[in-house]
CSV table of C-alpha atoms and ligand atoms in Angstrom, one decimal:
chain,number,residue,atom,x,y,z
A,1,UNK,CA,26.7,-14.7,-1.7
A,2,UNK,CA,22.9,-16.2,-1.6
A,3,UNK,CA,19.9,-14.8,-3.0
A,4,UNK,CA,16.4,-14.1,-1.4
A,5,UNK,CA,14.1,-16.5,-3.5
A,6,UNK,CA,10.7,-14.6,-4.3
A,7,UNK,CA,7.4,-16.5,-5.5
A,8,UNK,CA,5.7,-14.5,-8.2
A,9,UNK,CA,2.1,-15.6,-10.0
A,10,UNK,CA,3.3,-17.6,-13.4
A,11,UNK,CA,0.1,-16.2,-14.9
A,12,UNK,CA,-2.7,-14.7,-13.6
A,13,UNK,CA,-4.2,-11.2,-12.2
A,14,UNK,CA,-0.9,-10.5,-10.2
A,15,UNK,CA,2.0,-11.0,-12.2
A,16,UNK,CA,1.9,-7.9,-14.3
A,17,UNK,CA,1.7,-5.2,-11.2
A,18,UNK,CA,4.3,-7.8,-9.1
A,19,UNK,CA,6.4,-7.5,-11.8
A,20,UNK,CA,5.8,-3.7,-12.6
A,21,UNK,CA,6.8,-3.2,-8.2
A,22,UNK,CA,10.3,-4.7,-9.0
A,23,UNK,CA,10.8,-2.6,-11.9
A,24,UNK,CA,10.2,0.3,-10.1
A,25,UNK,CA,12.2,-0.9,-6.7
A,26,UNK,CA,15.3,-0.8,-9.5
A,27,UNK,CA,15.7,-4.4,-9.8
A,28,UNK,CA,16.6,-6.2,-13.3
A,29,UNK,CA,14.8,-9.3,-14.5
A,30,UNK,CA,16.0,-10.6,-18.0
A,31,UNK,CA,12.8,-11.6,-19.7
A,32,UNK,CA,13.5,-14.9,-19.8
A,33,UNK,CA,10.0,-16.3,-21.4
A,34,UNK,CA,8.9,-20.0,-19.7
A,35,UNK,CA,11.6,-19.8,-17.3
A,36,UNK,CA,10.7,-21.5,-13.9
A,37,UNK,CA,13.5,-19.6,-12.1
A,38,UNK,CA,15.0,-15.7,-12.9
A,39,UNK,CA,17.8,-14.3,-11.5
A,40,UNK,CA,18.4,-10.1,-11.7
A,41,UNK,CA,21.4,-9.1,-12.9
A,42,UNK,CA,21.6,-6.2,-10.2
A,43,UNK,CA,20.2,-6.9,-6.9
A,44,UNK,CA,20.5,-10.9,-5.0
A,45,UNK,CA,17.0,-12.0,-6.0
A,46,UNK,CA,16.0,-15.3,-7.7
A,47,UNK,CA,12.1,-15.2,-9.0
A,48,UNK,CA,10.0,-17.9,-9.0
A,49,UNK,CA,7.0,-17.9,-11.2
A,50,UNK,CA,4.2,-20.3,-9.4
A,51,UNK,CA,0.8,-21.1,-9.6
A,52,UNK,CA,-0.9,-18.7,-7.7
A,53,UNK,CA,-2.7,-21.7,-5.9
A,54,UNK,CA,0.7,-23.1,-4.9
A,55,UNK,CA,2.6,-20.0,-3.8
A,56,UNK,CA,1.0,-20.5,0.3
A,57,UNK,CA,2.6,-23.9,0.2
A,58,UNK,CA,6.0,-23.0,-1.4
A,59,UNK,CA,6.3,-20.2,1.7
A,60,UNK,CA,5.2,-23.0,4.2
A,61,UNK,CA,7.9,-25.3,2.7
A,62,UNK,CA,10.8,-22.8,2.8
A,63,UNK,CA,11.0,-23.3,-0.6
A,64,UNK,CA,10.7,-19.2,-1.0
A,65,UNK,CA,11.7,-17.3,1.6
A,66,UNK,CA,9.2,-14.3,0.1
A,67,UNK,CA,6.0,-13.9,-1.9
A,68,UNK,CA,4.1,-11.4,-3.8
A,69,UNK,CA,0.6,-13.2,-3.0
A,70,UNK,CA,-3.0,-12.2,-2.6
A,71,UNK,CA,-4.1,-11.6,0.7
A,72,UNK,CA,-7.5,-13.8,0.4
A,73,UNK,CA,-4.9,-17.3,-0.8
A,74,UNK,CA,-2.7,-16.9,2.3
A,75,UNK,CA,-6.2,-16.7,4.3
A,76,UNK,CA,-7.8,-19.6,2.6
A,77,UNK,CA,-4.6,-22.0,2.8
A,78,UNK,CA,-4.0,-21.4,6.3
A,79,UNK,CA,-0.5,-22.3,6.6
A,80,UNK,CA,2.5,-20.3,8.4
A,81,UNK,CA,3.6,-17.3,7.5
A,82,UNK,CA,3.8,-13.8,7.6
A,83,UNK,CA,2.6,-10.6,6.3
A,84,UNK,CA,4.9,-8.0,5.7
A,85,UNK,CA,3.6,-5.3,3.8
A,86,UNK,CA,0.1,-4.5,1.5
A,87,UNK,CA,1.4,-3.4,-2.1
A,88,UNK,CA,-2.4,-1.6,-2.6
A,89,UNK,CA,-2.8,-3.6,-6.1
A,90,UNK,CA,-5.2,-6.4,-6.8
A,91,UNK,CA,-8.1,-5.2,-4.3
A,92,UNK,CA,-11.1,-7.5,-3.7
A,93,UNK,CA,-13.0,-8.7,-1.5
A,94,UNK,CA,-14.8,-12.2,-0.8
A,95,UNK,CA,-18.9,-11.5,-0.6
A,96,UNK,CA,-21.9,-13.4,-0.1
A,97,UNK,CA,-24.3,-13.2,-3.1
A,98,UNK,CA,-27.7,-14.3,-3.7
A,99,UNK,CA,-30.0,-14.3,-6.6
A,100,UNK,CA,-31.9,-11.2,-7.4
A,101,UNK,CA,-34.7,-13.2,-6.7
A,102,UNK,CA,-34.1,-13.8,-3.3
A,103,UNK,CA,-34.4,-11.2,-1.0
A,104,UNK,CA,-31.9,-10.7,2.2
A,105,UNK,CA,-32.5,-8.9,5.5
A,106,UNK,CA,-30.0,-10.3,7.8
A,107,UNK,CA,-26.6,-12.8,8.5
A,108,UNK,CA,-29.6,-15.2,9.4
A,109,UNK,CA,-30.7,-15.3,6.4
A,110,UNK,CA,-27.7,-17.7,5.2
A,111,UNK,CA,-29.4,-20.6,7.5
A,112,UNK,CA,-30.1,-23.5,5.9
A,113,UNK,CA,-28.8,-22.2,2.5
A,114,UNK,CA,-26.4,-24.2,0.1
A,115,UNK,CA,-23.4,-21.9,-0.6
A,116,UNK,CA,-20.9,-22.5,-3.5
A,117,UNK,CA,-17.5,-21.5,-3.2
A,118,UNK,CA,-14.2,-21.9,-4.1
A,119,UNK,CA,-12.9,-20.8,-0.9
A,120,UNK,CA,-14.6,-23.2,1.6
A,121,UNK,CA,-12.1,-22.5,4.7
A,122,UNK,CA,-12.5,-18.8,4.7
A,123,UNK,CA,-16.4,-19.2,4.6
A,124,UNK,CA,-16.6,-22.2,6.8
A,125,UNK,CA,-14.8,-19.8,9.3
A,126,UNK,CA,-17.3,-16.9,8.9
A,127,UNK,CA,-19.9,-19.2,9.3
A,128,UNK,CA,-19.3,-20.8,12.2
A,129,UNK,CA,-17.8,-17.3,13.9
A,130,UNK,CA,-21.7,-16.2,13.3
A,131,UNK,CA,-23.2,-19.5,14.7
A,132,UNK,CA,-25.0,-20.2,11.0
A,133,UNK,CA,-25.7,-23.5,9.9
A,134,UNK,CA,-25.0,-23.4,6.3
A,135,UNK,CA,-23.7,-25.9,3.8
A,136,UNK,CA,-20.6,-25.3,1.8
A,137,UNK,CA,-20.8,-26.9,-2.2
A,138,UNK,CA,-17.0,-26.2,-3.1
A,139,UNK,CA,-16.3,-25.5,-7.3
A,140,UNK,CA,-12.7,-24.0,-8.0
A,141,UNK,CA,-14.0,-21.9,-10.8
A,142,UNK,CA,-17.1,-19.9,-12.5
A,143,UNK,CA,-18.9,-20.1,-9.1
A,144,UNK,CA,-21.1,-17.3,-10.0
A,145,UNK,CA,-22.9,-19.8,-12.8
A,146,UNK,CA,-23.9,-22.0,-9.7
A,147,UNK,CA,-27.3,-20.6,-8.5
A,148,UNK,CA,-28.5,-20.5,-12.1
A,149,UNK,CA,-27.9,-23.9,-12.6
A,150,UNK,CA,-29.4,-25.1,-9.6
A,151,UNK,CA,-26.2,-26.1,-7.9
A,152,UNK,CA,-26.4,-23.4,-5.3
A,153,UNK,CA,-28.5,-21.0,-3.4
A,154,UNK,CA,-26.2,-18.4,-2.9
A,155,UNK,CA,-22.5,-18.1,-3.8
A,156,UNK,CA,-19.4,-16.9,-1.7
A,157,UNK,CA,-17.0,-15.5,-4.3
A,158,UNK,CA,-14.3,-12.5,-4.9
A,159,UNK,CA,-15.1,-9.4,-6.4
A,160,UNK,CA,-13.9,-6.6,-7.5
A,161,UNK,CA,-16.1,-4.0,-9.8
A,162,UNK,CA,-19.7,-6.4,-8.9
A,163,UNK,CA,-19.4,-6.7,-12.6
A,164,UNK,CA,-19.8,-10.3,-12.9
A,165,UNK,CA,-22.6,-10.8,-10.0
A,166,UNK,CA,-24.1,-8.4,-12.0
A,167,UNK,CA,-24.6,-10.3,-15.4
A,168,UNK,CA,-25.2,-13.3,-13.9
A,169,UNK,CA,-28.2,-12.3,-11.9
A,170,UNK,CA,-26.4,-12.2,-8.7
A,171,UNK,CA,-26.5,-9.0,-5.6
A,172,UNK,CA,-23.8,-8.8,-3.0
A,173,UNK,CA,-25.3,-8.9,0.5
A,174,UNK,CA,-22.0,-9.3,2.3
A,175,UNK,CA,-18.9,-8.9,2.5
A,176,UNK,CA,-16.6,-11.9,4.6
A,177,UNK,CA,-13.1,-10.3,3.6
A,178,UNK,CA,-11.1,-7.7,1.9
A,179,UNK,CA,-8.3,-8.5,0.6
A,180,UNK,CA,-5.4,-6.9,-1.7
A,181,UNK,CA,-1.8,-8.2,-3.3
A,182,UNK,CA,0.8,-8.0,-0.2
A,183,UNK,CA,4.1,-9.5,0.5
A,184,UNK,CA,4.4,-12.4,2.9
A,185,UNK,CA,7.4,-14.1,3.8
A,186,UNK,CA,8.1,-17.8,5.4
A,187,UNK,CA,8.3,-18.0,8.9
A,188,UNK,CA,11.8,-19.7,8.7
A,189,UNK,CA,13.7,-17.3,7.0
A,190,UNK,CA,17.3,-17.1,7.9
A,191,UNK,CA,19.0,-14.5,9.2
A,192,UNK,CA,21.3,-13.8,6.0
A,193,UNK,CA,18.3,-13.6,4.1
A,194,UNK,CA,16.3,-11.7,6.0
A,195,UNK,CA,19.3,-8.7,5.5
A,196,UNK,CA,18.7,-8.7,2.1
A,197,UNK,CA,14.9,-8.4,2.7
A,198,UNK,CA,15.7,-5.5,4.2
A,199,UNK,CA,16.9,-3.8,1.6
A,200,UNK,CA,14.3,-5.3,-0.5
A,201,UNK,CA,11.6,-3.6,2.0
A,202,UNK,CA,13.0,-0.2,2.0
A,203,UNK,CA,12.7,0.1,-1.9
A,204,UNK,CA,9.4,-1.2,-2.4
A,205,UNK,CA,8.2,1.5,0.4
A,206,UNK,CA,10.2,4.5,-1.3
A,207,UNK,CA,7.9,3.0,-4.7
A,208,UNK,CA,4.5,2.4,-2.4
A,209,UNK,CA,5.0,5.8,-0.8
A,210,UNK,CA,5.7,8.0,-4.1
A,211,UNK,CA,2.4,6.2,-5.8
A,212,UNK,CA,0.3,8.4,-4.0
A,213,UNK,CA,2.1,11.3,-2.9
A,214,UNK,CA,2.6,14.1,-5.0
A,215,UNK,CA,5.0,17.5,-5.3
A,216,UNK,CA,3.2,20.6,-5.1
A,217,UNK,CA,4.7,24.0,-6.2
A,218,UNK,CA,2.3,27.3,-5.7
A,219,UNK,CA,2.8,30.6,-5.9
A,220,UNK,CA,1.4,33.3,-2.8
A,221,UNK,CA,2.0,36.8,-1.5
A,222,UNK,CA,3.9,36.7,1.6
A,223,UNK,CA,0.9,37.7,4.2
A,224,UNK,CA,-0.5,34.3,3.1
A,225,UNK,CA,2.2,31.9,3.7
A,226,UNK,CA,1.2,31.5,7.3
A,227,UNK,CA,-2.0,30.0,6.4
A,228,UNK,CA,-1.0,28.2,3.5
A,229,UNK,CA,1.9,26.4,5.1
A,230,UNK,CA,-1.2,25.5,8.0
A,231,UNK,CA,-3.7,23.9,5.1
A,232,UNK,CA,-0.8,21.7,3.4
A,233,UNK,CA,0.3,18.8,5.4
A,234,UNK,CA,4.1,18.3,5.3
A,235,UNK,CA,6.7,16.3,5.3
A,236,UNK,CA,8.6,18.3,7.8
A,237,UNK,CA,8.1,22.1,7.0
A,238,UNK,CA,7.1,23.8,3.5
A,239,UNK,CA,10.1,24.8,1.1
A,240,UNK,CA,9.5,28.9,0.5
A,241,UNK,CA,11.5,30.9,-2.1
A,242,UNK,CA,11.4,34.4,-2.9
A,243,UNK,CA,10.2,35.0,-6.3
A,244,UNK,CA,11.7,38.2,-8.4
A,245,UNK,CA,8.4,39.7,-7.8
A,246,UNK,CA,8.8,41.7,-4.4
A,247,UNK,CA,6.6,40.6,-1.7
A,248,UNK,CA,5.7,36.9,-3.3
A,249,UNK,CA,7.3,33.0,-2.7
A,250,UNK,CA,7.0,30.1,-4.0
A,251,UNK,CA,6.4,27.1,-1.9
A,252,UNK,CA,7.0,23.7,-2.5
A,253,UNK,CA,5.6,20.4,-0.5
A,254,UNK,CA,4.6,16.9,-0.7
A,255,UNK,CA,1.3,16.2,-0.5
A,256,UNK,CA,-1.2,12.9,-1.0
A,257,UNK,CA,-2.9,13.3,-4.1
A,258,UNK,CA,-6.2,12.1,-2.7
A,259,UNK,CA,-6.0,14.9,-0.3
A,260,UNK,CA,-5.3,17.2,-2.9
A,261,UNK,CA,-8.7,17.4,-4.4
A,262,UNK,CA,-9.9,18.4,-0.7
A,263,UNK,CA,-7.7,21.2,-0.1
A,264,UNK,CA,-7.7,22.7,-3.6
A,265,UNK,CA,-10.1,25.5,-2.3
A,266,UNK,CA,-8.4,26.2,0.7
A,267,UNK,CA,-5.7,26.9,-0.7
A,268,UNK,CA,-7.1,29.3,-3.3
A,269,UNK,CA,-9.1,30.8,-1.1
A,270,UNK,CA,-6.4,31.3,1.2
A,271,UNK,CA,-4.7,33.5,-1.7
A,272,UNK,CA,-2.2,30.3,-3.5
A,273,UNK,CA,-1.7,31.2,-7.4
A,274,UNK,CA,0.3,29.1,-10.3
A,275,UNK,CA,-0.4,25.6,-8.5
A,276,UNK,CA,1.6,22.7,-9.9
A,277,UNK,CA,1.1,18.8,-9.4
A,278,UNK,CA,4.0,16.9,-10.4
A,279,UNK,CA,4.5,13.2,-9.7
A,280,UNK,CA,7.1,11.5,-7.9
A,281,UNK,CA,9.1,8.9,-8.6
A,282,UNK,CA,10.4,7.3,-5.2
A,283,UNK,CA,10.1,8.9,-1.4
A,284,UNK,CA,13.0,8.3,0.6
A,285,UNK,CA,12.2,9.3,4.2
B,1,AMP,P1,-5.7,-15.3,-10.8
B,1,AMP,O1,-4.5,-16.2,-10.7
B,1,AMP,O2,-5.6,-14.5,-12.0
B,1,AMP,O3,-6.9,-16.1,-10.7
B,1,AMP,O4,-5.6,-14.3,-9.6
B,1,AMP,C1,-6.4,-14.5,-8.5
B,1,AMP,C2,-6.1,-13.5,-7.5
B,1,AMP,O5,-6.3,-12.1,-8.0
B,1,AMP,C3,-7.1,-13.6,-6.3
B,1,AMP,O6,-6.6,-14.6,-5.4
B,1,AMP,C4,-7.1,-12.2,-5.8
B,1,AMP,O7,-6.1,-12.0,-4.8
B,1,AMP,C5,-6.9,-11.3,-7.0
B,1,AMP,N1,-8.1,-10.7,-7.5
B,1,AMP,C6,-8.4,-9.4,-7.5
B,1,AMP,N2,-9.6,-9.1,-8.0
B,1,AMP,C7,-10.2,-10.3,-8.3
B,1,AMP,C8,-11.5,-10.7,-8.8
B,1,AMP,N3,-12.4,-9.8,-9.1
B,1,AMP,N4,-11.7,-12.0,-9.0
B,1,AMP,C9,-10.7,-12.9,-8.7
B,1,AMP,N5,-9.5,-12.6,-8.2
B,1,AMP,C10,-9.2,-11.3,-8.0
């Protein structure tokens, strides 16, 4: 029986959480340390751990059939493929910076400036999209060092917390792309593989869908279930069980844990006791 082959980051920013995602999806990679090539012992998968640079060119080559990849690389390489799913992990984005000497009011301010980058195709797009005439000083790593050593005016770079900009003197004044981890497969995939993909898709969006959802249990007096089961949003309808105590349920329902926070009052104010968070492990729908 084959095996879907899956490109994974060697080293870098990616691996851990792409490795973490498998885990999760209940699939078995032996540890095997400098190893090119893993199989699982439990589900028809054969890893390959790449250089992250690399990985676009592998999907374009059929050499993977999937990869767990940055948005931002696919973008920058240009090459076939195609996106199947954000994992929400590794969030960036690619900005425009310029020292905090140098003021910015608008996109024409880029005009005439020397921008270094280490992802020339993405910000040769933007530019020409917005009709600026700029020119493009490609370095493939520390580009935020480039304006202080007179190499650059401005830099075109990813970032994440602004940390970086931040010690080298640098501001963000826009930003050309967002980008996070997703999973990207070649566009000649075959048909056999593409079944086990499948499968492959539905666990990782049981895991993606459990991150942020979580099980609520609260406690109410009957006249307030009405408006309690109104404030939570549901799966399909809210669980409610009669508690010992006469004239009280329990109800029970999924909810996303960044809503959570916004309906906390609601629901007390609409009379729910004893609330419970738990977290859950996969969501099967
Ligand atoms: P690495 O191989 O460690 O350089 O991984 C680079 C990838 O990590 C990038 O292509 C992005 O998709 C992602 N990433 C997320 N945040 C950042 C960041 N602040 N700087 C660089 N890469 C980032």
């Amino acid at each position: 029986m084959s095996s879907i082959r899956l490109a994974v980051q060697k080293s870098g920013r990616l691996k851990e959480e792409s490795l973490h995602l498998l885990k999760s999806a209940g699939i078995k990679i032996s540890n095997g340390k400098d190893r090119l090539r893993v199989k699982s012992s439990n589900f028809p998968i054969e890893i390959y751990f790449l250089r992250n640079s690399d990985i676009p060119q592998y999907l374009e080559d059929n050499v993977v059939d999937i990869a767990i990849i940055g948005q931002n690389t696919l973008i920058e390489k240009s090459l076939s493929y195609k996106e199947i799913i954000p994992l929400g992990f590794s969030k960036c984005r690619l900005s425009l910076a310029f020292p905090n000497a140098v003021s910015f009011d608008n996109i024409s301010d880029l005009n005439g400036k020397n921008i270094a980058t280490s992802y020339p195709n993405t910000l040769r797009q933007f530019l020409a999209t917005h009709e600026i005439q700029a020119d493009i000083h490609l370095i493939s790593g520390s580009v935020e060092i480039a304006p202080n050593i007179g190499l650059s005016d401005a830099i075109c770079d990813l970032v994440s917390t602004g940390s970086t900009l931040f010690k080298n003197g640098l501001y963000e004044v826009m930003t050309i792309l967002e980008s996070e981890a997703c999973l990207a497969k070649s566009v000649r995939i075959t048909d056999e593989r593409q079944a086990i993909l499948d499968k492959l898709i539905f666990r990782i969006e049981a895991v993606l869908r459990a991150k942020n959802a979580k099980y609520i249990l609260l406690n109410a007096p009957n006249s307030a279930i009405d408006d309690i089961a109104n404030i939570l949003p549901v799966l399909k309808s809210p669980t409610i069980l009669p508690l010992a105590e006469e004239g009280w349920s329990s109800l029970h329902s999924v909810i996303l844990e960044d809503r959570f926070w916004e309906i906390i009052d609601q629901l007390k104010g609409a009379g729910a006791e004893d609330i419970l968070i738990i977290p859950i492990e996969k969501m099967v729908l």
